[in-house]
Coordinates of C-alpha atoms and ligand atoms in Angstrom, one line a residue:
M1 CA 145.5 -49.8 2.8
T2 CA 141.9 -50.6 2.2
V3 CA 141.5 -48.3 -0.7
A4 CA 141.7 -50.3 -4.2
A5 CA 143.7 -48.4 -7.5
E6 CA 140.4 -47.4 -9.7
P7 CA 140.3 -46.4 -13.2
A8 CA 139.3 -42.6 -13.6
P9 CA 135.6 -42.1 -12.8
K10 CA 133.3 -41.6 -15.8
F11 CA 131.2 -39.3 -13.6
E12 CA 132.5 -36.6 -11.5
L13 CA 130.8 -36.0 -8.0
Q14 CA 130.2 -32.0 -8.2
P15 CA 127.1 -31.9 -10.6
Y16 CA 125.1 -34.6 -8.3
K17 CA 125.2 -32.0 -5.7
S18 CA 122.9 -29.6 -7.6
L19 CA 120.3 -32.3 -8.2
S20 CA 116.9 -32.5 -6.5
N21 CA 116.1 -35.4 -4.3
D22 CA 113.6 -36.6 -6.8
E23 CA 116.0 -36.6 -9.6
L24 CA 118.5 -38.5 -7.6
H25 CA 116.2 -41.1 -6.3
G26 CA 114.9 -41.8 -9.9
R27 CA 118.6 -41.9 -11.0
I28 CA 119.4 -44.7 -8.1
Q29 CA 116.2 -46.4 -8.8
R30 CA 117.3 -46.8 -12.7
V31 CA 120.9 -48.4 -11.5
R32 CA 119.1 -50.6 -9.2
D33 CA 116.6 -51.7 -12.1
E34 CA 119.5 -52.3 -14.4
L35 CA 121.8 -53.9 -12.2
G36 CA 118.8 -56.4 -10.4
P37 CA 120.1 -58.8 -8.0
Q38 CA 123.9 -58.4 -8.8
L39 CA 123.7 -54.9 -6.5
L40 CA 122.7 -55.0 -2.7
I41 CA 122.2 -51.6 -1.1
L42 CA 122.8 -52.4 2.5
G43 CA 122.0 -49.4 4.9
H44 CA 122.8 -49.0 8.8
H45 CA 119.7 -47.6 10.7
Y46 CA 121.2 -44.2 11.5
Q47 CA 121.0 -43.5 7.7
Q48 CA 118.8 -40.9 6.5
D49 CA 115.3 -41.8 5.6
E50 CA 115.8 -41.1 2.0
V51 CA 118.8 -43.4 2.0
I52 CA 117.1 -46.2 3.9
A53 CA 114.0 -45.7 1.4
L54 CA 116.4 -46.9 -1.6
A55 CA 118.3 -49.8 0.4
D56 CA 117.5 -53.4 -0.3
L57 CA 118.1 -54.3 3.6
S58 CA 118.8 -52.6 6.5
G59 CA 120.0 -53.3 10.1
D60 CA 122.3 -52.8 12.9
S61 CA 125.9 -53.8 12.6
Y62 CA 125.4 -57.6 13.3
Q63 CA 122.6 -57.9 11.0
L64 CA 124.2 -56.2 8.4
S65 CA 127.4 -58.5 8.8
Q66 CA 125.5 -61.4 8.5
M67 CA 123.8 -59.9 5.4
A68 CA 127.3 -59.5 3.7
A69 CA 128.2 -62.6 4.6
D70 CA 125.1 -64.4 3.2
S71 CA 125.1 -62.6 0.1
A72 CA 124.5 -65.2 -2.6
D73 CA 123.7 -63.5 -5.9
C74 CA 125.3 -60.0 -5.5
R75 CA 128.2 -59.0 -7.1
M76 CA 128.3 -55.5 -5.9
I77 CA 127.7 -53.9 -2.3
A78 CA 126.9 -50.4 -2.0
F79 CA 127.6 -49.8 1.8
C80 CA 125.4 -47.0 3.3
G81 CA 127.1 -46.7 6.6
V82 CA 130.6 -46.2 8.0
H83 CA 134.2 -47.2 6.9
F84 CA 134.4 -50.2 9.2
M85 CA 131.1 -51.6 8.3
A86 CA 132.2 -51.6 4.6
E87 CA 135.3 -53.3 5.4
T88 CA 133.6 -56.1 7.3
A89 CA 131.5 -56.5 4.6
D90 CA 134.4 -56.7 2.2
I91 CA 135.9 -59.3 4.2
L92 CA 132.9 -61.4 4.8
A93 CA 131.5 -61.5 1.1
N94 CA 134.6 -62.2 -0.2
R95 CA 136.0 -65.1 2.2
P96 CA 137.6 -67.9 0.6
E97 CA 134.4 -70.2 0.7
K98 CA 132.5 -67.5 -1.1
L99 CA 135.0 -66.6 -3.6
A100 CA 135.5 -70.6 -4.3
Q101 CA 131.5 -70.8 -4.8
R102 CA 132.0 -67.9 -7.4
N103 CA 135.0 -69.2 -9.2
G104 CA 137.3 -66.6 -7.6
E105 CA 134.8 -63.6 -8.7
R106 CA 135.1 -61.1 -6.0
V107 CA 132.1 -58.8 -4.6
R108 CA 133.1 -55.3 -5.1
V109 CA 131.9 -53.2 -1.7
V110 CA 131.9 -49.4 -2.3
L111 CA 131.3 -47.0 0.3
P112 CA 129.7 -43.6 -1.3
D113 CA 131.6 -41.3 0.5
M114 CA 135.0 -42.3 2.3
A115 CA 134.7 -39.5 4.6
A116 CA 132.0 -41.6 6.4
G117 CA 134.3 -42.7 9.3
C118 CA 133.4 -43.7 12.9
S119 CA 135.2 -41.2 15.5
M120 CA 135.1 -44.1 18.2
A121 CA 137.0 -46.4 15.6
D122 CA 139.6 -43.5 15.1
M123 CA 140.3 -43.6 18.8
A124 CA 142.4 -47.0 18.6
A125 CA 145.2 -47.2 16.0
I126 CA 146.7 -50.5 15.8
H127 CA 150.3 -49.3 16.8
Q128 CA 148.6 -48.1 20.0
I129 CA 146.9 -51.5 20.4
E130 CA 150.3 -53.1 19.8
D131 CA 151.9 -51.0 22.2
A132 CA 149.5 -51.5 24.8
W133 CA 149.7 -55.2 24.3
D134 CA 153.5 -55.0 24.7
Q135 CA 153.2 -52.9 27.9
L136 CA 150.8 -55.1 29.2
G137 CA 153.2 -58.1 28.8
E138 CA 155.4 -56.7 31.2
V139 CA 153.3 -57.0 34.1
I140 CA 150.6 -59.7 33.4
D141 CA 150.9 -62.9 31.2
T142 CA 149.4 -61.8 27.9
E143 CA 148.5 -65.7 27.2
D144 CA 145.7 -65.1 29.7
V145 CA 144.1 -62.1 28.1
T146 CA 141.6 -62.7 25.3
P147 CA 141.3 -59.3 23.2
V148 CA 137.9 -58.5 22.2
T149 CA 137.2 -55.7 19.9
Y150 CA 133.9 -53.9 19.1
I151 CA 133.1 -54.2 15.4
N152 CA 133.6 -50.4 15.2
S153 CA 137.1 -50.6 14.7
A154 CA 139.7 -50.7 11.9
A155 CA 140.1 -54.2 10.0
S156 CA 143.8 -54.0 11.3
L157 CA 142.6 -54.2 15.1
K158 CA 139.9 -57.1 14.0
A159 CA 143.2 -58.9 12.4
F160 CA 145.1 -58.4 15.9
V161 CA 142.3 -59.9 17.7
G162 CA 142.2 -63.0 15.2
R163 CA 146.0 -63.6 15.5
H164 CA 145.7 -63.3 19.3
G165 CA 142.9 -66.0 20.0
G166 CA 140.2 -63.1 20.4
I167 CA 136.7 -62.2 19.0
V168 CA 134.8 -59.4 17.3
C169 CA 131.7 -58.4 19.1
T170 CA 128.8 -56.0 18.3
S171 CA 126.2 -54.3 20.7
S172 CA 123.9 -56.9 20.3
N173 CA 126.3 -59.7 21.3
A174 CA 128.8 -58.2 23.5
R175 CA 127.9 -60.3 26.7
A176 CA 127.8 -63.3 24.6
A177 CA 131.7 -62.6 23.2
L178 CA 132.6 -61.7 26.8
E179 CA 131.3 -65.2 28.0
W180 CA 133.2 -66.7 25.0
A181 CA 136.3 -65.0 26.3
F182 CA 136.1 -65.8 29.7
A183 CA 135.7 -69.4 29.2
R184 CA 139.1 -69.2 27.6
T185 CA 141.2 -66.7 29.8
K186 CA 141.1 -65.2 33.3
R187 CA 141.1 -61.3 31.7
V188 CA 139.8 -59.8 28.6
M189 CA 141.3 -56.6 26.9
F190 CA 138.2 -54.7 25.5
F191 CA 138.5 -51.9 22.8
P192 CA 137.9 -49.2 21.7
D193 CA 134.6 -48.6 23.2
Q194 CA 134.9 -48.3 27.4
H195 CA 131.1 -47.8 27.8
L196 CA 129.9 -50.7 25.7
G197 CA 132.8 -52.8 27.7
R198 CA 132.0 -51.4 31.2
N199 CA 128.2 -51.6 30.9
T200 CA 128.2 -55.1 29.5
S201 CA 130.8 -56.3 32.3
L202 CA 128.7 -54.6 35.1
E203 CA 125.9 -56.6 33.8
M204 CA 127.7 -59.6 34.4
G205 CA 128.7 -59.0 37.9
I206 CA 132.1 -58.0 37.4
P207 CA 133.2 -54.9 39.8
L208 CA 134.0 -51.5 38.5
D209 CA 137.5 -51.6 40.4
E210 CA 138.5 -54.7 38.2
M211 CA 138.0 -52.7 35.1
P212 CA 140.7 -50.1 34.7
A213 CA 140.7 -47.9 31.4
W214 CA 143.8 -48.1 29.4
D215 CA 144.6 -44.3 28.1
P216 CA 146.7 -44.5 25.2
Y217 CA 147.8 -41.2 25.9
A218 CA 149.1 -41.8 29.4
E219 CA 152.7 -42.2 30.0
D220 CA 153.0 -45.5 31.5
L221 CA 151.0 -48.7 31.8
G222 CA 147.8 -46.9 30.2
G223 CA 147.6 -44.5 33.5
S224 CA 147.1 -47.7 35.8
T225 CA 149.5 -49.4 38.2
A226 CA 151.0 -52.6 37.8
E227 CA 148.7 -54.0 40.6
Q228 CA 145.6 -52.4 39.2
L229 CA 146.3 -54.3 36.0
Q230 CA 147.2 -57.5 37.9
A231 CA 143.8 -57.2 39.9
S232 CA 142.0 -56.7 36.8
R233 CA 139.5 -58.9 34.8
V234 CA 138.7 -56.4 31.9
I235 CA 141.1 -53.8 30.6
L236 CA 138.8 -51.0 29.0
W237 CA 140.2 -49.1 26.2
K238 CA 139.4 -45.3 26.7
G239 CA 137.6 -44.7 23.6
H240 CA 133.9 -43.4 23.4
C241 CA 131.2 -42.7 20.7
S242 CA 131.0 -38.8 20.8
V243 CA 127.3 -39.0 19.7
H244 CA 126.0 -41.4 22.5
Q245 CA 128.2 -39.6 25.4
M246 CA 126.0 -36.6 25.0
F247 CA 123.3 -38.4 27.1
K248 CA 123.3 -37.3 30.5
P249 CA 121.8 -38.8 33.7
E250 CA 120.1 -35.3 34.0
H251 CA 118.1 -35.9 30.9
V252 CA 116.8 -39.2 32.2
A253 CA 115.8 -37.4 35.3
M254 CA 114.0 -34.6 33.3
F255 CA 111.9 -36.8 31.1
R256 CA 110.8 -39.1 34.1
Q257 CA 109.8 -35.9 36.2
Q258 CA 107.7 -34.3 33.2
H259 CA 106.6 -37.9 31.7
P260 CA 105.6 -40.1 34.6
G261 CA 105.7 -43.8 33.4
I262 CA 108.1 -43.1 30.7
K263 CA 110.5 -46.2 29.6
I264 CA 114.2 -45.0 29.1
L265 CA 115.6 -47.2 26.1
V266 CA 119.3 -46.7 25.5
H267 CA 122.1 -47.9 23.3
P268 CA 124.9 -49.7 25.2
E269 CA 127.5 -47.1 23.8
C270 CA 126.0 -44.6 26.5
P271 CA 128.0 -43.8 29.4
R272 CA 127.5 -45.9 32.7
E273 CA 125.7 -43.3 34.6
V274 CA 123.1 -43.2 32.0
F275 CA 122.9 -46.9 31.5
E276 CA 122.4 -47.7 34.9
L277 CA 119.1 -45.6 34.9
A278 CA 117.4 -46.8 31.8
D279 CA 114.7 -49.6 31.8
E280 CA 116.0 -51.1 28.8
Y281 CA 118.8 -51.2 26.5
G282 CA 120.1 -52.8 23.2
S283 CA 121.7 -52.4 19.8
T284 CA 119.8 -50.3 17.3
G285 CA 118.2 -53.6 15.9
R286 CA 117.0 -54.3 19.5
I287 CA 115.5 -50.8 20.1
I288 CA 113.3 -51.0 17.0
K289 CA 111.9 -54.5 18.0
A290 CA 111.2 -53.0 21.5
V291 CA 109.1 -50.2 20.1
E292 CA 107.6 -52.5 17.7
A293 CA 106.5 -55.0 20.6
A294 CA 105.0 -52.3 22.8
P295 CA 101.3 -51.4 23.0
P296 CA 99.9 -48.3 22.0
G297 CA 100.3 -45.6 24.4
T298 CA 103.6 -46.6 25.5
K299 CA 106.0 -43.4 26.3
W300 CA 109.8 -43.8 25.4
A301 CA 112.7 -41.6 25.7
I302 CA 115.3 -43.1 23.6
G303 CA 119.2 -42.6 23.7
T304 CA 120.5 -43.3 20.4
E305 CA 121.3 -41.7 17.3
L306 CA 118.8 -38.9 16.2
H307 CA 118.0 -40.3 12.7
L308 CA 116.8 -43.5 14.1
V309 CA 114.6 -42.1 17.0
N310 CA 112.8 -39.8 14.6
R311 CA 112.2 -42.5 12.1
L312 CA 110.5 -44.6 15.0
K313 CA 108.5 -41.8 16.0
A314 CA 107.0 -41.3 12.5
Q315 CA 106.6 -45.0 12.1
H316 CA 104.9 -45.3 15.6
P317 CA 102.1 -42.5 16.1
E318 CA 100.4 -44.8 18.5
Q319 CA 103.2 -44.2 21.0
E320 CA 104.7 -41.3 22.5
I321 CA 108.4 -41.1 21.5
H322 CA 110.9 -38.6 22.7
F323 CA 114.8 -38.2 21.9
L324 CA 116.7 -38.7 25.4
S325 CA 118.4 -35.3 25.1
P326 CA 117.7 -31.6 24.5
V327 CA 120.5 -31.2 22.1
V328 CA 121.1 -33.1 18.7
C329 CA 123.1 -36.0 18.7
M330 CA 123.4 -37.2 15.3
C331 CA 126.4 -39.2 13.8
A332 CA 127.7 -36.7 11.4
T333 CA 129.8 -39.3 9.5
M334 CA 126.7 -41.5 8.8
Y335 CA 124.9 -38.3 7.6
R336 CA 127.7 -37.8 5.0
I337 CA 126.1 -40.9 3.0
D338 CA 123.3 -38.8 0.8
L339 CA 121.5 -39.1 -2.2
P340 CA 124.1 -37.2 -4.2
H341 CA 127.1 -39.5 -3.2
L342 CA 124.9 -42.6 -3.6
A343 CA 123.8 -41.8 -7.0
W344 CA 127.4 -40.9 -8.1
S345 CA 128.8 -44.1 -6.8
L346 CA 126.1 -46.2 -8.2
E347 CA 126.3 -44.4 -11.7
N348 CA 130.0 -45.0 -11.8
L349 CA 129.5 -48.7 -10.7
A350 CA 127.1 -49.3 -13.3
A351 CA 129.3 -47.8 -15.9
G352 CA 132.7 -49.6 -15.0
T353 CA 134.5 -47.0 -13.4
P354 CA 133.7 -47.7 -9.5
V355 CA 134.6 -45.3 -7.0
N356 CA 135.6 -45.7 -3.4
T357 CA 136.0 -49.3 -3.5
I358 CA 136.9 -50.9 0.0
D359 CA 139.4 -53.5 -0.6
V360 CA 140.8 -55.1 2.6
D361 CA 144.5 -56.5 2.1
E362 CA 144.7 -60.2 2.0
E363 CA 146.7 -60.7 5.0
T364 CA 144.4 -58.4 7.3
A365 CA 141.1 -59.9 5.7
K366 CA 142.5 -63.5 6.8
W367 CA 143.0 -62.8 10.3
S368 CA 140.1 -60.5 10.5
L369 CA 137.8 -63.4 9.4
V370 CA 139.0 -65.6 12.1
A371 CA 137.7 -63.0 14.7
L372 CA 134.6 -62.3 12.6
E373 CA 133.6 -65.9 12.2
R374 CA 133.8 -66.2 16.0
M375 CA 131.6 -63.1 16.2
L376 CA 128.9 -64.8 14.0
E377 CA 128.9 -68.0 15.8
V378 CA 128.3 -66.3 19.3
K379 CA 124.9 -64.8 19.8
Ligands
13P1 P1 124.4 -51.3 16.3 O1 125.5 -52.4 16.3 O2 123.5 -51.1 17.2 O3 123.9 -51.2 14.9 O4 125.4 -49.9 16.5 C1 126.4 -49.5 15.5 C2 127.0 -48.1 15.8 O5 127.7 -47.5 15.8 C3 126.3 -47.5 17.1 O6 126.6 -46.3 17.4
SF4_2 FE1 130.7 -44.5 15.3 FE2 129.2 -43.2 17.1 FE3 128.7 -42.8 14.7 FE4 128.3 -45.3 15.8 S1 127.4 -43.1 16.2 S2 129.2 -44.8 13.7 S3 129.9 -45.5 17.3 S4 130.5 -42.2 16.0

């Protein structure tokens, strides 16, 4: 659905894999010089340092969406992130008002490696969401439920949400998005990340027993009773991030014991048991800001993806920064975007034989945009 028909690529991927990082860096830089402002390389904060070094702009999911939405001069975006982010960039950069300003010319969005997906986004397929919605309709009035999807979801889910009066959120505006939803309806259905949904709802004072988790593999009603669903305020989808669920309460206890005065800073995708013990939390963008704003000597244990924590450690030697786990928690799919894939996709782009174009179909893009525009308005 989201892969465009493309001519045969001028360059094959394999030879790039044996080039040195210096050679690859130089080749990517040459394409950047040649294409100038027509090309925008966007990088999510979880990308490897060598990729971030070549990005024109980097940010969290919300900031990257804004950058794609604002893109004025660019005609091509190389998205160094994961699939749902590139889909979002395609929808926002090619929305009708932007197309009209460019006389119909589309921004081509490429994802250097199509295998860069998100395991959390894969935990909610559109047929499962539609099935859940139909089942819910048997026990509650779905007119009184606003669907809210975390941006970490396929465009088809965003379109579902757009069609049903809902909104997309990111980790930086989840609370505002839930408030938006509760101003409209009594209940919310939140997918696919149960932890972001639960942590945010708890912060808003919603009790745990009013937020059942819908298990798409349960036989009936997502594993809840009709009464539980009727008493619910938020119906959570039973999805999670395999990276962030590796952080455990015992890691927090260990750091507090070994480093008195340490501050625990986590991403809201962490499980509730960890989130509740943290001193501060926020999106990747907010995590960076919190560290930047802290005085020298501040001690942190940070619970988010390894590459970002290691970068913060290198950039802030005046602070003491630890990774909040003794085991490696890295996003293996983000890591698929490397210099060989970036050089390969950019040289093909410059040669007029683009590879890995992300092209969301018109109908899906139209409805996704409805929900994404609400997300951009709610901060
Ligand atoms: P941010 O919105 O904080 O960038 O998070 C994206 C993500 O995938 C975190 O796992
Ligand atoms: Fe998906 Fe988790 Fe990777 Fe973020 S860190 S892209 S939620 S798998």
